[in-house]
């Protein structure tokens, strides 16, 4: 039988909480004993999604970010949701090096990294309503892990 | 967060923190620019010995410093990258802008 487990955290949109989100994901996935590289990939993708929510979604204003993570056997699904300004053009936002904030020295690599480090990514966004990023990754469990 | 750094006649070595995300990147940006201007830095070295994690906010900060140094004809070097940071550098095309040195040449 495949064991399922899900968790949700909601936190203030402060950049300091990016580290908190990474720590929570790491702790939640610890029992699956993921490969070091897989864990690093997931941490980077989470960091990118949460940074986007804080910097672009709320533009550093007050707001809250909701992150959920679901484990279904060795399949991981992570969603990062904000109720911020939304994305005007999702296809453009996904282009490597495209950024709406070049003056703030944003690299424009956020969505590219999420795509490179996760197996699947789905973005839904509504202007003035917010953005939801769903990312999936299949872990390759190591010998000896349950 | 405080960053360790060394300056020596126009040369600045910044020891980057364990994790470089938006928080760390924005502090490094401010501090590095202040040091570059105050000490008339011509040669900037990022020493990644302590860094285990970097996301795209770090890339933006590094590209920005590379541009800033470029305006005055200065150079930027990155040293002691672990496998993960090296991967991020490569995926973002950073080695085109910043010279990556595999082994540290401690002087």
CSV table of C-alpha atoms in Angstrom, one decimal:
chain,number,residue,atom,x,y,z
A,1,UNK,CA,0.0,0.0,0.0
A,2,UNK,CA,1.3,3.5,-0.9
A,3,UNK,CA,1.5,5.7,2.1
A,4,UNK,CA,0.2,9.2,1.7
A,5,UNK,CA,0.9,12.2,3.8
A,6,UNK,CA,0.3,15.9,3.4
A,7,UNK,CA,1.3,19.0,5.3
A,8,UNK,CA,0.5,22.7,4.9
A,9,UNK,CA,2.3,25.7,6.3
A,10,UNK,CA,1.3,29.3,6.1
A,11,UNK,CA,3.8,32.1,6.7
A,12,UNK,CA,4.3,35.8,6.3
A,13,UNK,CA,5.9,37.0,3.0
A,14,UNK,CA,9.2,38.0,4.5
A,15,UNK,CA,12.4,37.0,2.7
A,16,UNK,CA,13.7,35.5,6.0
A,17,UNK,CA,11.0,32.9,5.6
A,18,UNK,CA,12.5,31.4,2.5
A,19,UNK,CA,15.0,29.6,4.7
A,20,UNK,CA,12.2,28.5,6.9
A,21,UNK,CA,10.3,27.0,3.9
A,22,UNK,CA,13.5,25.1,2.8
A,23,UNK,CA,14.0,23.7,6.3
A,24,UNK,CA,10.4,22.6,6.6
A,25,UNK,CA,10.5,20.8,3.2
A,26,UNK,CA,13.8,19.1,4.2
A,27,UNK,CA,12.4,17.9,7.5
A,28,UNK,CA,9.1,16.7,5.9
A,29,UNK,CA,11.0,14.6,3.2
A,30,UNK,CA,13.7,13.3,5.6
A,31,UNK,CA,11.9,9.9,6.2
A,32,UNK,CA,12.0,9.2,2.5
A,33,UNK,CA,15.8,9.3,2.6
A,34,UNK,CA,16.1,11.2,-0.7
A,35,UNK,CA,19.5,11.4,-2.6
A,36,UNK,CA,21.5,14.5,-1.6
A,37,UNK,CA,21.2,15.8,-5.2
A,38,UNK,CA,17.4,15.3,-5.2
A,39,UNK,CA,17.0,17.1,-1.9
A,40,UNK,CA,19.2,20.0,-3.2
A,41,UNK,CA,17.0,20.2,-6.3
A,42,UNK,CA,13.8,20.4,-4.3
A,43,UNK,CA,15.2,23.0,-1.9
A,44,UNK,CA,16.3,25.2,-4.8
A,45,UNK,CA,12.8,24.8,-6.5
A,46,UNK,CA,11.1,25.7,-3.2
A,47,UNK,CA,13.4,28.7,-2.7
A,48,UNK,CA,12.6,30.0,-6.2
A,49,UNK,CA,8.8,29.6,-5.8
A,50,UNK,CA,8.7,31.2,-2.4
A,51,UNK,CA,11.0,34.0,-3.5
A,52,UNK,CA,8.7,34.7,-6.5
A,53,UNK,CA,5.7,34.8,-4.2
A,54,UNK,CA,7.4,37.3,-1.9
A,55,UNK,CA,9.3,39.5,-4.4
A,56,UNK,CA,6.9,39.4,-7.3
A,57,UNK,CA,3.5,38.3,-5.9
A,58,UNK,CA,3.5,40.7,-2.9
A,59,UNK,CA,6.3,43.0,-4.1
A,60,UNK,CA,7.7,43.0,-0.6
A,61,UNK,CA,4.4,44.1,0.9
A,62,UNK,CA,2.4,42.4,3.6
A,63,UNK,CA,0.9,39.1,2.6
A,64,UNK,CA,1.0,35.4,3.4
A,65,UNK,CA,2.4,32.4,1.5
A,66,UNK,CA,0.9,28.9,1.7
A,67,UNK,CA,3.0,25.9,1.0
A,68,UNK,CA,1.8,22.4,0.9
A,69,UNK,CA,3.7,19.2,0.3
A,70,UNK,CA,2.2,15.8,-0.4
A,71,UNK,CA,4.1,12.5,-0.3
A,72,UNK,CA,2.5,9.6,-2.2
A,73,UNK,CA,5.0,6.8,-2.0
A,74,UNK,CA,8.1,8.3,-3.6
A,75,UNK,CA,6.1,11.0,-5.6
A,76,UNK,CA,6.4,14.5,-4.2
A,77,UNK,CA,4.0,17.3,-5.0
A,78,UNK,CA,4.7,20.8,-3.7
A,79,UNK,CA,2.4,23.8,-4.1
A,80,UNK,CA,3.3,27.4,-3.3
A,81,UNK,CA,0.4,29.8,-3.3
A,82,UNK,CA,0.2,33.5,-2.9
A,83,UNK,CA,-2.7,36.0,-3.0
A,84,UNK,CA,-0.6,38.7,-4.6
A,85,UNK,CA,-0.6,40.6,-7.9
A,86,UNK,CA,-0.6,37.6,-10.2
A,87,UNK,CA,1.5,37.1,-13.4
A,88,UNK,CA,0.5,39.1,-16.5
A,89,UNK,CA,2.1,36.7,-19.0
A,90,UNK,CA,3.0,33.2,-17.7
A,91,UNK,CA,4.7,32.1,-21.0
A,92,UNK,CA,7.0,35.1,-20.8
A,93,UNK,CA,7.7,34.6,-17.1
A,94,UNK,CA,8.9,31.1,-17.9
A,95,UNK,CA,11.4,32.2,-20.5
A,96,UNK,CA,15.0,31.9,-19.1
A,97,UNK,CA,16.5,35.3,-18.1
A,98,UNK,CA,13.1,37.1,-18.5
A,99,UNK,CA,12.5,39.4,-15.5
A,100,UNK,CA,10.1,42.2,-14.8
A,101,UNK,CA,12.6,43.6,-12.3
A,102,UNK,CA,16.0,43.9,-14.1
A,103,UNK,CA,16.7,47.1,-12.0
A,104,UNK,CA,16.5,44.9,-8.9
A,105,UNK,CA,19.2,42.6,-10.4
A,106,UNK,CA,16.8,39.7,-10.6
A,107,UNK,CA,18.4,36.9,-12.8
A,108,UNK,CA,15.1,35.8,-14.4
A,109,UNK,CA,16.1,32.2,-13.7
A,110,UNK,CA,13.4,31.3,-11.1
A,111,UNK,CA,11.0,29.4,-13.3
A,112,UNK,CA,13.8,27.9,-15.3
A,113,UNK,CA,15.3,26.4,-12.2
A,114,UNK,CA,11.9,25.1,-11.0
A,115,UNK,CA,11.6,23.4,-14.5
A,116,UNK,CA,15.1,22.0,-14.5
A,117,UNK,CA,15.0,20.6,-10.9
A,118,UNK,CA,11.5,19.2,-10.8
A,119,UNK,CA,9.8,16.8,-13.2
A,120,UNK,CA,6.7,18.8,-13.7
A,121,UNK,CA,5.5,22.4,-13.0
A,122,UNK,CA,2.1,23.9,-13.4
A,123,UNK,CA,1.4,27.6,-12.9
A,124,UNK,CA,-2.0,29.1,-12.5
A,125,UNK,CA,-2.3,32.8,-12.0
A,126,UNK,CA,-5.0,35.5,-12.0
A,127,UNK,CA,-4.2,39.2,-12.1
A,128,UNK,CA,-4.9,40.7,-8.7
A,129,UNK,CA,-5.9,37.3,-7.3
A,130,UNK,CA,-2.6,35.5,-6.9
A,131,UNK,CA,-0.5,32.7,-8.2
A,132,UNK,CA,-0.3,29.0,-7.5
A,133,UNK,CA,2.8,27.0,-8.6
A,134,UNK,CA,2.5,23.2,-8.4
A,135,UNK,CA,5.7,21.1,-8.8
A,136,UNK,CA,6.1,17.3,-8.9
A,137,UNK,CA,9.1,15.2,-8.5
A,138,UNK,CA,9.6,11.4,-8.5
A,139,UNK,CA,12.3,10.4,-6.0
A,140,UNK,CA,14.6,7.6,-6.6
A,141,UNK,CA,14.7,5.9,-3.3
A,142,UNK,CA,18.0,4.5,-2.1
A,143,UNK,CA,18.6,1.0,-1.0
A,144,UNK,CA,17.6,0.4,2.5
A,145,UNK,CA,15.0,3.1,2.8
A,146,UNK,CA,11.4,2.2,3.4
B,1,UNK,CA,24.2,38.6,8.8
B,2,UNK,CA,27.9,39.5,8.7
B,3,UNK,CA,30.2,38.5,5.9
B,4,UNK,CA,33.8,37.9,6.3
B,5,UNK,CA,36.1,39.6,3.9
B,6,UNK,CA,39.7,40.6,3.3
B,7,UNK,CA,41.0,43.6,1.4
B,8,UNK,CA,44.5,44.1,0.1
B,9,UNK,CA,45.6,46.9,-2.2
B,10,UNK,CA,42.6,47.0,-4.6
B,11,UNK,CA,41.7,43.4,-4.0
B,12,UNK,CA,38.6,42.2,-2.2
B,13,UNK,CA,38.0,38.6,-1.1
B,14,UNK,CA,34.4,37.9,0.1
B,15,UNK,CA,33.8,34.7,2.0
B,16,UNK,CA,30.2,33.9,0.9
B,17,UNK,CA,27.8,32.5,3.6
B,18,UNK,CA,26.5,28.9,3.9
B,19,UNK,CA,23.3,29.7,2.0
B,20,UNK,CA,22.9,32.4,-0.6
B,21,UNK,CA,19.2,33.2,-1.1
B,22,UNK,CA,17.3,36.6,-1.4
B,23,UNK,CA,18.1,37.6,2.1
B,24,UNK,CA,21.8,36.9,1.9
B,25,UNK,CA,22.1,38.2,-1.7
B,26,UNK,CA,20.6,41.6,-0.9
B,27,UNK,CA,22.9,42.1,2.1
B,28,UNK,CA,26.0,41.0,0.1
B,29,UNK,CA,25.0,43.3,-2.7
B,30,UNK,CA,25.0,46.3,-0.3
B,31,UNK,CA,28.1,45.4,1.6
B,32,UNK,CA,30.1,44.5,-1.5
B,33,UNK,CA,29.3,47.7,-3.3
B,34,UNK,CA,30.2,49.7,-0.3
B,35,UNK,CA,33.6,48.0,0.0
B,36,UNK,CA,34.2,48.2,-3.7
B,37,UNK,CA,33.7,51.9,-3.7
B,38,UNK,CA,35.5,52.7,-0.4
B,39,UNK,CA,38.6,50.6,-1.1
B,40,UNK,CA,38.7,51.3,-4.9
B,41,UNK,CA,38.6,47.6,-5.6
B,42,UNK,CA,39.9,46.4,-9.0
B,43,UNK,CA,39.9,42.7,-8.3
B,44,UNK,CA,37.0,41.0,-6.7
B,45,UNK,CA,37.1,37.3,-5.4
B,46,UNK,CA,34.1,35.4,-4.2
B,47,UNK,CA,35.3,32.5,-2.0
B,48,UNK,CA,32.6,29.9,-1.9
B,49,UNK,CA,34.4,27.5,0.5
B,50,UNK,CA,31.5,27.8,3.1
B,51,UNK,CA,28.6,27.8,0.6
B,52,UNK,CA,26.4,24.8,0.3
B,53,UNK,CA,23.3,26.4,-1.3
B,54,UNK,CA,22.6,29.1,-3.8
B,55,UNK,CA,19.4,30.0,-5.7
B,56,UNK,CA,18.7,32.5,-8.5
B,57,UNK,CA,18.8,35.5,-6.2
B,58,UNK,CA,22.5,34.7,-5.8
B,59,UNK,CA,23.0,34.6,-9.5
B,60,UNK,CA,21.4,38.1,-9.9
B,61,UNK,CA,23.7,39.5,-7.2
B,62,UNK,CA,26.8,38.0,-8.9
B,63,UNK,CA,25.8,39.3,-12.4
B,64,UNK,CA,25.2,42.7,-10.8
B,65,UNK,CA,28.7,42.8,-9.2
B,66,UNK,CA,30.3,41.5,-12.4
B,67,UNK,CA,28.7,44.4,-14.3
B,68,UNK,CA,29.7,46.9,-11.7
B,69,UNK,CA,33.3,45.7,-11.8
B,70,UNK,CA,33.2,45.7,-15.6
B,71,UNK,CA,32.4,49.4,-15.8
B,72,UNK,CA,35.8,50.2,-14.2
B,73,UNK,CA,37.7,47.4,-16.0
B,74,UNK,CA,38.0,45.3,-12.9
B,75,UNK,CA,37.8,41.5,-12.7
B,76,UNK,CA,35.6,39.0,-10.8
B,77,UNK,CA,36.7,35.5,-9.8
B,78,UNK,CA,34.8,32.7,-8.0
B,79,UNK,CA,36.8,30.2,-6.1
B,80,UNK,CA,36.2,26.9,-4.2
B,81,UNK,CA,32.8,26.1,-5.6
B,82,UNK,CA,31.2,22.8,-4.4
B,83,UNK,CA,29.5,20.5,-6.8
B,84,UNK,CA,26.1,22.1,-6.2
B,85,UNK,CA,27.2,25.7,-6.6
B,86,UNK,CA,29.2,24.7,-9.7
B,87,UNK,CA,26.0,23.2,-11.2
B,88,UNK,CA,24.0,26.4,-10.5
B,89,UNK,CA,26.9,28.5,-12.1
B,90,UNK,CA,26.9,26.3,-15.2
B,91,UNK,CA,23.1,26.3,-15.7
B,92,UNK,CA,22.9,30.0,-15.4
B,93,UNK,CA,25.8,30.6,-17.8
B,94,UNK,CA,27.8,32.5,-15.1
B,95,UNK,CA,31.2,31.2,-16.2
B,96,UNK,CA,30.9,33.5,-19.2
B,97,UNK,CA,30.9,36.5,-16.9
B,98,UNK,CA,32.9,35.3,-13.9
B,99,UNK,CA,36.2,33.4,-14.0
B,100,UNK,CA,35.7,30.2,-12.1
B,101,UNK,CA,38.9,28.9,-10.4
B,102,UNK,CA,38.9,25.3,-9.4
B,103,UNK,CA,41.7,25.4,-6.9
B,104,UNK,CA,42.2,28.3,-4.6
B,105,UNK,CA,45.5,30.1,-5.1
B,106,UNK,CA,46.1,31.5,-1.7
B,107,UNK,CA,48.7,34.2,-1.7
